PDB file of C-alpha atoms and ligand atoms in Angstrom:
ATOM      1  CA  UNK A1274     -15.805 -12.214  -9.436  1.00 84.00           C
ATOM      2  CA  UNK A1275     -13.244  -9.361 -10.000  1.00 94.00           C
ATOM      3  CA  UNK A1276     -10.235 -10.162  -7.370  1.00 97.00           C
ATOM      4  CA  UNK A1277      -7.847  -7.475  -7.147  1.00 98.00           C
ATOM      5  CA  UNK A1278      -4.751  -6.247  -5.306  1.00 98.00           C
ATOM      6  CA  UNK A1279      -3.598  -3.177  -3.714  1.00 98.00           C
ATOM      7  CA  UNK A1280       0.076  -3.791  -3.445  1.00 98.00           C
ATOM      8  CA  UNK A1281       2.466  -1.690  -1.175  1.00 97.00           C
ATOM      9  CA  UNK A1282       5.316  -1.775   1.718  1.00 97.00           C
ATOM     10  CA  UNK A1283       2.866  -0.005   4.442  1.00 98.00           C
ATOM     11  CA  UNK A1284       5.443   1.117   6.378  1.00 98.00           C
ATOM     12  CA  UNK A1285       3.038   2.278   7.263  1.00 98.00           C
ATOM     13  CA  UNK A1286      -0.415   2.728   6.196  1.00 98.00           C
ATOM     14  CA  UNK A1287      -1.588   6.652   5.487  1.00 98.00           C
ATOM     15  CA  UNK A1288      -4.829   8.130   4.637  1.00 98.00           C
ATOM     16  CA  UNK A1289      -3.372   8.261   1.162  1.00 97.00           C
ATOM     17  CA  UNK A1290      -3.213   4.318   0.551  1.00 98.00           C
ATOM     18  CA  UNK A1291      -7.064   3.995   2.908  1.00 98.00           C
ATOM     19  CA  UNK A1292      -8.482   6.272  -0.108  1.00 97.00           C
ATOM     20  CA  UNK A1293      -7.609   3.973  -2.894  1.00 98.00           C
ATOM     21  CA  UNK A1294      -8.264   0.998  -1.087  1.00 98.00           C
ATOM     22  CA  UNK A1295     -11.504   2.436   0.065  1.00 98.00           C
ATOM     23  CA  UNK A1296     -12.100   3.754  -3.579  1.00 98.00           C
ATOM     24  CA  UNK A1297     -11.668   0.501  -5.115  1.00 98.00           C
ATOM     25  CA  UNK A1298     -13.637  -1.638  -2.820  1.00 98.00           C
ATOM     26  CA  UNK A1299     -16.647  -0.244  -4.027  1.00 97.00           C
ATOM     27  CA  UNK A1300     -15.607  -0.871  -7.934  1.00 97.00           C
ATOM     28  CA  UNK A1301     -14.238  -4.785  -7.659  1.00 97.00           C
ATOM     29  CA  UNK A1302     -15.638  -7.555  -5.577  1.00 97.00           C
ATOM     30  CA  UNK A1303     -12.804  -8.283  -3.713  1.00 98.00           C
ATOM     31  CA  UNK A1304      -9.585  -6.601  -2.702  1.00 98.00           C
ATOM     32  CA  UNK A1305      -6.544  -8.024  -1.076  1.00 98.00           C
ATOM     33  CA  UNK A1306      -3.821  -5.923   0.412  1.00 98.00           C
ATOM     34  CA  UNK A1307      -0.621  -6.903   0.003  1.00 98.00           C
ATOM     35  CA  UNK A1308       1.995  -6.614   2.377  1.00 98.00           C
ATOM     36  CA  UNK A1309       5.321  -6.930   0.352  1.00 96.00           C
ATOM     37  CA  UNK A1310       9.244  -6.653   0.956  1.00 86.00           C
ATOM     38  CA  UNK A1311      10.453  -3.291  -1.013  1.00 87.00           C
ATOM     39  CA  UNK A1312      14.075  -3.891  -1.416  1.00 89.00           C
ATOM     40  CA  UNK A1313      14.728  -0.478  -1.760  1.00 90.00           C
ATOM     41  CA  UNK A1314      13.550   0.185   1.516  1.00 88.00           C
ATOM     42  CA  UNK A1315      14.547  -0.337   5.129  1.00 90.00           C
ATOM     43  CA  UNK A1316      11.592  -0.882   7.027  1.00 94.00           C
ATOM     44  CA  UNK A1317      10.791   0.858  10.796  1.00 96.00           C
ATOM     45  CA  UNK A1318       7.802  -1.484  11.121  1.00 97.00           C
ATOM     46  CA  UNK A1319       7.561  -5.460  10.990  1.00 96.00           C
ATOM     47  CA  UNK A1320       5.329  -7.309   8.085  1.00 96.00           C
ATOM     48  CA  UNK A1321       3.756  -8.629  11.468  1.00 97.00           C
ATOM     49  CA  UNK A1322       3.141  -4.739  12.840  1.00 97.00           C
ATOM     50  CA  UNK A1323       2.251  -3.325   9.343  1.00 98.00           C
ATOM     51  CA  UNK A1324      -0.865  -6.193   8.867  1.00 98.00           C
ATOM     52  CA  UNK A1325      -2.107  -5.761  12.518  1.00 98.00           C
ATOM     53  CA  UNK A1326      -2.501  -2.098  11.875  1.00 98.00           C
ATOM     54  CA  UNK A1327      -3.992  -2.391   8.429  1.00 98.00           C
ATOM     55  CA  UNK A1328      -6.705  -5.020   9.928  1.00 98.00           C
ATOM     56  CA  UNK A1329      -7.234  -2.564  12.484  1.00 97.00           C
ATOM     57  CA  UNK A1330      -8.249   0.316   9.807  1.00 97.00           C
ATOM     58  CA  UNK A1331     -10.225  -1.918   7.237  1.00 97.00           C
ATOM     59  CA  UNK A1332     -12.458  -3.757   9.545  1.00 95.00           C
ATOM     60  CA  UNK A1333     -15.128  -1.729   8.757  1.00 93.00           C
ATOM     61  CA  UNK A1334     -14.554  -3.002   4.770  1.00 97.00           C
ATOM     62  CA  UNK A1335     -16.161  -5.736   4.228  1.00 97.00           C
ATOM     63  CA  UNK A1336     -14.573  -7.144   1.174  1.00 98.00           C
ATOM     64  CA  UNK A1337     -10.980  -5.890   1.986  1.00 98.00           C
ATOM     65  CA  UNK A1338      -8.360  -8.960   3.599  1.00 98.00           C
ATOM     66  CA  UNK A1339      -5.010  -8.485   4.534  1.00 98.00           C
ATOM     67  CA  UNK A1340      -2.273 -10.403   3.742  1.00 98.00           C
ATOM     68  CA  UNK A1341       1.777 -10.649   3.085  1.00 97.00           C
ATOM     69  CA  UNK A1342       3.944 -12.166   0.780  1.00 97.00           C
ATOM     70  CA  UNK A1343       8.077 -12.269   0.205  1.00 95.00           C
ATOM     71  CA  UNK A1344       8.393 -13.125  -3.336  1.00 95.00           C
ATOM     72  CA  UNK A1345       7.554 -11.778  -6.902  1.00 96.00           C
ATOM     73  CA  UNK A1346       3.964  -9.437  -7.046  1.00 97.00           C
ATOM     74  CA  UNK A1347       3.084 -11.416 -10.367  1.00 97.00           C
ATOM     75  CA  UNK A1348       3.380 -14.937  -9.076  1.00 97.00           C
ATOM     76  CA  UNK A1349       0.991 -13.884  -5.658  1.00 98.00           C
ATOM     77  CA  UNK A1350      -1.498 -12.926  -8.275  1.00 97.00           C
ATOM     78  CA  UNK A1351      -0.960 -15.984 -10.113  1.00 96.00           C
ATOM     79  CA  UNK A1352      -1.466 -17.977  -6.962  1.00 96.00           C
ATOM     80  CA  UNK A1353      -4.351 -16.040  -5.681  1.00 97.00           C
ATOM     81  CA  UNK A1354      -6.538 -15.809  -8.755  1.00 94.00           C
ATOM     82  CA  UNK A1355      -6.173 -12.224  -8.920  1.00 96.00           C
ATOM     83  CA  UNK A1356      -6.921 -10.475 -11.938  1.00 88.00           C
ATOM     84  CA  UNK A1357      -5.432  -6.739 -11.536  1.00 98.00           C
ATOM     85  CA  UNK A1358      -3.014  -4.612  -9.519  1.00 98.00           C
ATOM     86  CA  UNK A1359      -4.226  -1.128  -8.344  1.00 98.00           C
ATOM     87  CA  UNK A1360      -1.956   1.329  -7.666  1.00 98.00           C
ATOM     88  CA  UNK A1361      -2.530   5.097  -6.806  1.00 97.00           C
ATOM     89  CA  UNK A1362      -0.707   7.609  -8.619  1.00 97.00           C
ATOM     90  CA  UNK A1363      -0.088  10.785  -6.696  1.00 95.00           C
ATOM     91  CA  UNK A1364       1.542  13.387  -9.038  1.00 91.00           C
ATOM     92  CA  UNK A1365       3.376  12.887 -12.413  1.00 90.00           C
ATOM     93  CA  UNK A1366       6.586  11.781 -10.295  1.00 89.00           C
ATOM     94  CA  UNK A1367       5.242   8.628  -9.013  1.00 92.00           C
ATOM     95  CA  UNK A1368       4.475   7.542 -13.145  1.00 94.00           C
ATOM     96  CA  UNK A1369       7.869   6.457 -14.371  1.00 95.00           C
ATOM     97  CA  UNK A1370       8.933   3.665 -12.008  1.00 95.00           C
ATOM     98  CA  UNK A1371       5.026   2.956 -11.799  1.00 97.00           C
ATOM     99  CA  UNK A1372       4.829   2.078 -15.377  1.00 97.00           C
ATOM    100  CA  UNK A1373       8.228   0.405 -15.707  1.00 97.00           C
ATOM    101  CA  UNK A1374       6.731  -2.068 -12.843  1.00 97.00           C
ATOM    102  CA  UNK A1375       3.481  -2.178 -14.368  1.00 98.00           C
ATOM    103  CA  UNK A1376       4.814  -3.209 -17.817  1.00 98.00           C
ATOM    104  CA  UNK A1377       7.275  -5.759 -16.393  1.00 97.00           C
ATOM    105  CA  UNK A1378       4.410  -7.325 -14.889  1.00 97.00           C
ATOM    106  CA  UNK A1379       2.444  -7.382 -17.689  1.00 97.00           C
ATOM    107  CA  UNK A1380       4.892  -8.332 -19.957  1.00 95.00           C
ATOM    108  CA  UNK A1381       6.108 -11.029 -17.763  1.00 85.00           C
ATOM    109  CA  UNK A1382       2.797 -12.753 -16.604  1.00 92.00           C
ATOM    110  CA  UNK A1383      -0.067 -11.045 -18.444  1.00 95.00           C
ATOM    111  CA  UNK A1384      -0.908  -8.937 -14.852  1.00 96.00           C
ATOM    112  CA  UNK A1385      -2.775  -5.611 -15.788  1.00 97.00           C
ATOM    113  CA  UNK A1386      -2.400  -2.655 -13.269  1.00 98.00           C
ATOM    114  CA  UNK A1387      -4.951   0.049 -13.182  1.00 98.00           C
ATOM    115  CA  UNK A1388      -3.978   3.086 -11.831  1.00 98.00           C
ATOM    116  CA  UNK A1389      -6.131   5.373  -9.962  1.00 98.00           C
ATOM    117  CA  UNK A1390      -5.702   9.540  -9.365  1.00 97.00           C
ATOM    118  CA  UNK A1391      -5.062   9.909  -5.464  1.00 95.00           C
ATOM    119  CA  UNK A1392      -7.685  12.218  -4.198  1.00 95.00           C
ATOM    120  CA  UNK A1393      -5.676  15.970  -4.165  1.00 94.00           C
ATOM    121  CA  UNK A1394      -5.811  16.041  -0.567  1.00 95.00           C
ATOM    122  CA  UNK A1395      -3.300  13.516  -0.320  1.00 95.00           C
ATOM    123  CA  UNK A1396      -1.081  13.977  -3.277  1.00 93.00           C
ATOM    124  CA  UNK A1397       1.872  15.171  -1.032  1.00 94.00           C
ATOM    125  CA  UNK A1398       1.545  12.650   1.264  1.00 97.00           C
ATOM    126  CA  UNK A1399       3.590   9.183   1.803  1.00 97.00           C
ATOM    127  CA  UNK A1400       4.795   6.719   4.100  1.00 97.00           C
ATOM    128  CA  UNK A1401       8.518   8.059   4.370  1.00 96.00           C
ATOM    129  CA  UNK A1402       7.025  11.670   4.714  1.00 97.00           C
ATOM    130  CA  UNK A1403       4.544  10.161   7.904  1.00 98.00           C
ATOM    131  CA  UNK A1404       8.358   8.589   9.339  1.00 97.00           C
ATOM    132  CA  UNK A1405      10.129  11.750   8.691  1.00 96.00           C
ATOM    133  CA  UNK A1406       7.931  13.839  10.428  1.00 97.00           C
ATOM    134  CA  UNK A1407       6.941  11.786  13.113  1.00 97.00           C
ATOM    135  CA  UNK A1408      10.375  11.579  13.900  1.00 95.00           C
ATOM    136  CA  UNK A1409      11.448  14.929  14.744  1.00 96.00           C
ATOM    137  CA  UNK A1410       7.745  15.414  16.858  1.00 95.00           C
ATOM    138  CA  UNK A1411       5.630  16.659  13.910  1.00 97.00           C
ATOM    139  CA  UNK A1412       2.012  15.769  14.245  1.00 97.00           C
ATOM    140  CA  UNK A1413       1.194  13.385  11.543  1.00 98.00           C
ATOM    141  CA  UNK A1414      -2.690  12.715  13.010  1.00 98.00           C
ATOM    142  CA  UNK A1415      -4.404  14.336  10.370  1.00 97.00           C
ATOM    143  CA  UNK A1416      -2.550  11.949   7.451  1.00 98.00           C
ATOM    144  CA  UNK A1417      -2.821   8.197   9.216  1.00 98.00           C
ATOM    145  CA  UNK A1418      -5.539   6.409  10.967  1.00 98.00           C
ATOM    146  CA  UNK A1419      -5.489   6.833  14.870  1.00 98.00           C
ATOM    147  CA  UNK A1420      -3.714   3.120  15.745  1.00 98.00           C
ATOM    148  CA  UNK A1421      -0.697   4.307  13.156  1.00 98.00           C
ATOM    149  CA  UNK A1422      -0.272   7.655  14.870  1.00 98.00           C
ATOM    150  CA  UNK A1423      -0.092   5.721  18.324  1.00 98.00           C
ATOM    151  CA  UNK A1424       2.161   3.376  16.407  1.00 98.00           C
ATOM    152  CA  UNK A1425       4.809   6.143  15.620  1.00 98.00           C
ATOM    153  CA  UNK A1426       4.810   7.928  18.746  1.00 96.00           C
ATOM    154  CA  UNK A1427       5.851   4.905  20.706  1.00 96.00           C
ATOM    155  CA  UNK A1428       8.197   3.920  18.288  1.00 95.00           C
ATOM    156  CA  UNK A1429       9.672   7.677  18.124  1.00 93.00           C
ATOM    157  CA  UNK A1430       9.800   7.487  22.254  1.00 92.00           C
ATOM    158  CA  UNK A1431      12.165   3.875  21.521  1.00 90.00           C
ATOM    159  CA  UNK A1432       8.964   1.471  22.643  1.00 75.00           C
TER     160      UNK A1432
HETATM  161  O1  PNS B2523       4.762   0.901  -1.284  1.00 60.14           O
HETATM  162  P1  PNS B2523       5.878   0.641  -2.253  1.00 60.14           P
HETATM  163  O2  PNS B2523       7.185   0.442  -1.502  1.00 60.14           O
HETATM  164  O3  PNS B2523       6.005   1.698  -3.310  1.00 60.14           O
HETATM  165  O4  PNS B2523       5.493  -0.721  -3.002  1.00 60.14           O
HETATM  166  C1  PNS B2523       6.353  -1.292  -3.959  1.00 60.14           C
HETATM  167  C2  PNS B2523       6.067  -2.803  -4.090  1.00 60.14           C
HETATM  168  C3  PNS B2523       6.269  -3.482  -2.732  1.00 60.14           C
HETATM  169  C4  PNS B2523       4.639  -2.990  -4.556  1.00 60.14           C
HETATM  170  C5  PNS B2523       7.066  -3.371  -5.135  1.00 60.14           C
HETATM  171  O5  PNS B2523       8.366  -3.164  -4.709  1.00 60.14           O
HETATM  172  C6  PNS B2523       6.823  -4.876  -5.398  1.00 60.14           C
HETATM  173  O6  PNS B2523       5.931  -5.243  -6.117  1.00 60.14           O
HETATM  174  N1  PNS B2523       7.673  -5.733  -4.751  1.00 60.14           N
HETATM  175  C7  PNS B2523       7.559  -7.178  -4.873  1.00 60.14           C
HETATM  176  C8  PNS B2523       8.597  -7.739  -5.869  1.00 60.14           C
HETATM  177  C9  PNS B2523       8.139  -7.443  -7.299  1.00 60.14           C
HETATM  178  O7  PNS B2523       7.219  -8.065  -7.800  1.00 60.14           O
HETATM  179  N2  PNS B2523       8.800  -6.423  -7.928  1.00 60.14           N
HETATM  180  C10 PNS B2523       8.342  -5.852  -9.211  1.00 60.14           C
HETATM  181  C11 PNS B2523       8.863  -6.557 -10.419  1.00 60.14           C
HETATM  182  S1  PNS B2523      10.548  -6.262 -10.743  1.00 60.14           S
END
Protein backbone atom coordinates (compact mmCIF):
# COMPACT_ATOMS: atom_id res chain seq x y z
CA UNK A 1 0.00 0.00 0.00
CA UNK A 2 1.90 3.09 -1.36
CA UNK A 3 0.54 6.20 0.90
CA UNK A 4 1.63 9.39 -0.34
CA UNK A 5 1.31 13.16 0.12
CA UNK A 6 0.74 16.09 -1.96
CA UNK A 7 1.81 18.86 0.31
CA UNK A 8 0.95 22.62 -0.30
CA UNK A 9 -0.61 26.03 1.27
CA UNK A 10 -3.78 25.97 -1.28
CA UNK A 11 -4.40 29.31 -0.96
CA UNK A 12 -5.96 28.27 -3.06
CA UNK A 13 -6.24 25.28 -5.13
CA UNK A 14 -5.48 25.82 -9.18
CA UNK A 15 -5.73 23.55 -12.04
CA UNK A 16 -1.98 23.36 -11.67
CA UNK A 17 -1.93 21.48 -8.15
CA UNK A 18 -5.60 19.22 -9.53
CA UNK A 19 -3.06 17.88 -12.37
CA UNK A 20 -0.51 16.43 -10.10
CA UNK A 21 -2.84 15.30 -7.67
CA UNK A 22 -4.92 13.83 -10.39
CA UNK A 23 -1.64 12.47 -12.04
CA UNK A 24 -0.54 10.74 -9.05
CA UNK A 25 -3.69 9.14 -7.95
CA UNK A 26 -3.54 6.87 -10.65
CA UNK A 27 0.33 5.84 -9.83
CA UNK A 28 0.04 5.29 -5.73
CA UNK A 29 -2.79 3.78 -3.82
CA UNK A 30 -3.51 6.47 -1.75
CA UNK A 31 -2.96 10.20 -1.67
CA UNK A 32 -3.49 12.64 1.09
CA UNK A 33 -3.51 16.36 0.59
CA UNK A 34 -2.05 18.30 2.93
CA UNK A 35 -3.18 21.48 4.03
CA UNK A 36 -0.11 23.17 5.75
CA UNK A 37 0.88 26.67 7.36
CA UNK A 38 3.62 28.34 4.85
CA UNK A 39 5.29 30.80 7.05
CA UNK A 40 6.34 32.71 4.32
CA UNK A 41 3.00 33.39 3.37
CA UNK A 42 0.01 35.41 4.50
CA UNK A 43 -2.93 33.58 3.71
CA UNK A 44 -6.43 35.24 2.01
CA UNK A 45 -8.21 31.94 2.70
CA UNK A 46 -8.75 29.92 6.09
CA UNK A 47 -7.22 26.14 6.52
CA UNK A 48 -11.09 25.66 7.14
CA UNK A 49 -12.02 27.46 3.50
CA UNK A 50 -8.97 25.97 1.64
CA UNK A 51 -10.14 22.01 2.69
CA UNK A 52 -13.88 22.69 1.93
CA UNK A 53 -12.92 23.75 -1.52
CA UNK A 54 -10.38 21.04 -2.15
CA UNK A 55 -13.17 18.31 -1.01
CA UNK A 56 -15.35 20.02 -3.28
CA UNK A 57 -12.88 19.41 -6.45
CA UNK A 58 -11.61 15.80 -5.55
CA UNK A 59 -14.83 14.13 -4.83
CA UNK A 60 -14.84 12.59 -7.91
CA UNK A 61 -11.17 10.86 -6.75
CA UNK A 62 -11.68 8.14 -5.11
CA UNK A 63 -8.49 7.54 -3.30
CA UNK A 64 -7.67 11.30 -2.69
CA UNK A 65 -8.59 12.66 1.34
CA UNK A 66 -8.09 15.93 2.53
CA UNK A 67 -6.60 16.93 5.46
CA UNK A 68 -4.49 19.79 7.53
CA UNK A 69 -1.77 19.90 9.75
CA UNK A 70 0.32 22.92 11.74
CA UNK A 71 3.54 21.36 12.44
CA UNK A 72 6.67 19.85 10.66
CA UNK A 73 5.77 17.98 6.91
CA UNK A 74 8.18 15.05 8.06
CA UNK A 75 6.61 14.23 11.38
CA UNK A 76 2.73 14.18 9.52
CA UNK A 77 4.30 11.56 7.37
CA UNK A 78 5.75 9.88 10.22
CA UNK A 79 2.39 9.86 11.92
CA UNK A 80 0.40 8.94 8.93
CA UNK A 81 2.40 6.06 7.54
CA UNK A 82 3.21 7.89 4.53
CA UNK A 83 5.93 6.85 2.47
CA UNK A 84 6.67 9.88 -0.11
CA UNK A 85 6.06 13.57 -0.75
CA UNK A 86 5.02 14.64 -4.32
CA UNK A 87 5.62 17.82 -5.39
CA UNK A 88 5.16 19.40 -8.94
CA UNK A 89 7.87 21.24 -10.41
CA UNK A 90 6.81 23.94 -12.81
CA UNK A 91 9.94 25.45 -14.48
CA UNK A 92 13.65 25.33 -13.37
CA UNK A 93 12.79 28.25 -10.78
CA UNK A 94 10.65 26.29 -8.55
CA UNK A 95 13.97 23.52 -8.18
CA UNK A 96 16.23 25.24 -5.71
CA UNK A 97 14.08 25.80 -2.62
CA UNK A 98 12.30 22.45 -3.80
CA UNK A 99 15.36 20.45 -3.32
CA UNK A 100 16.72 22.28 -0.28
CA UNK A 101 13.18 21.14 1.37
CA UNK A 102 13.31 17.88 -0.14
CA UNK A 103 16.82 17.09 1.20
CA UNK A 104 16.10 18.49 4.68
CA UNK A 105 13.40 16.11 4.81
CA UNK A 106 15.20 13.38 3.79
CA UNK A 107 18.07 13.99 5.64
CA UNK A 108 16.14 14.64 8.71
CA UNK A 109 13.57 11.70 8.75
CA UNK A 110 14.40 9.43 5.81
CA UNK A 111 11.11 11.16 3.75
CA UNK A 112 11.73 10.78 -0.11
CA UNK A 113 9.99 13.42 -2.40
CA UNK A 114 9.33 12.63 -5.97
CA UNK A 115 8.90 15.31 -8.12
CA UNK A 116 6.70 15.37 -11.04
CA UNK A 117 6.92 17.82 -14.48
CA UNK A 118 3.66 20.08 -14.29
CA UNK A 119 1.83 19.53 -17.48
CA UNK A 120 3.11 22.82 -19.85
CA UNK A 121 -0.22 24.20 -19.78
CA UNK A 122 0.15 25.17 -16.36
CA UNK A 123 3.77 25.95 -15.90
CA UNK A 124 3.02 29.75 -15.45
CA UNK A 125 0.43 29.29 -13.25
CA UNK A 126 0.23 29.59 -9.20
CA UNK A 127 -1.77 30.38 -6.34
CA UNK A 128 -0.40 34.06 -5.77
CA UNK A 129 -0.76 34.62 -9.63
CA UNK A 130 -4.84 33.25 -9.28
CA UNK A 131 -4.92 36.17 -6.03
CA UNK A 132 -3.20 38.74 -8.03
CA UNK A 133 -5.32 38.62 -10.80
CA UNK A 134 -8.45 38.00 -9.30
CA UNK A 135 -7.88 40.96 -7.47
CA UNK A 136 -7.76 43.66 -9.88
CA UNK A 137 -11.04 41.78 -11.92
CA UNK A 138 -8.97 39.46 -14.17
CA UNK A 139 -10.79 36.31 -15.05
CA UNK A 140 -8.98 33.50 -13.48
CA UNK A 141 -11.90 30.69 -14.62
CA UNK A 142 -9.91 28.98 -17.00
CA UNK A 143 -6.88 28.21 -14.19
CA UNK A 144 -9.13 27.03 -10.91
CA UNK A 145 -12.03 24.77 -10.50
CA UNK A 146 -15.51 26.58 -10.63
CA UNK A 147 -16.16 26.69 -6.48
CA UNK A 148 -12.48 28.58 -6.26
CA UNK A 149 -13.40 31.11 -8.92
CA UNK A 150 -16.76 31.78 -6.94
CA UNK A 151 -14.49 31.75 -3.92
CA UNK A 152 -12.36 34.79 -5.17
CA UNK A 153 -14.96 36.85 -6.57
CA UNK A 154 -16.78 37.12 -3.31
CA UNK A 155 -13.82 37.57 -1.48
CA UNK A 156 -12.57 40.37 -4.12
CA UNK A 157 -16.32 42.05 -3.66
CA UNK A 158 -15.26 42.03 0.59
CA UNK A 159 -17.86 38.85 1.28
O1 LIG B 1 2.30 25.57 -1.52
P1 LIG B 1 3.57 25.95 -0.82
O2 LIG B 1 3.36 27.21 0.00
O3 LIG B 1 4.74 26.10 -1.76
O4 LIG B 1 3.92 24.73 0.16
C1 LIG B 1 5.04 24.78 1.01
C2 LIG B 1 4.83 23.82 2.20
C3 LIG B 1 3.57 24.23 2.97
C4 LIG B 1 4.68 22.41 1.67
C5 LIG B 1 6.08 23.94 3.11
O5 LIG B 1 6.22 25.24 3.56
C6 LIG B 1 6.01 22.97 4.31
O6 LIG B 1 6.28 21.80 4.18
N1 LIG B 1 5.62 23.52 5.50
C7 LIG B 1 5.48 22.73 6.71
C8 LIG B 1 6.71 22.91 7.64
C9 LIG B 1 7.88 22.10 7.08
O7 LIG B 1 7.90 20.88 7.17
N2 LIG B 1 8.86 22.83 6.46
C10 LIG B 1 9.93 22.20 5.66
C11 LIG B 1 11.13 21.81 6.46
S1 LIG B 1 12.12 23.16 6.97
Amino acid sequence: MKRVVCPGSFDPITNGHLDIIGRASEIYDEVVIAVLVNREKSSLFTVEERIAMINETVKGLENVTVDSWSGLLVDYCRANSISAIVKGLRAVTDFDYELQMAQVNLQGSGVETMFMATAPTHSFLSSSIVKELAHFGGDVSSMVPGVVNDALKARVAGK
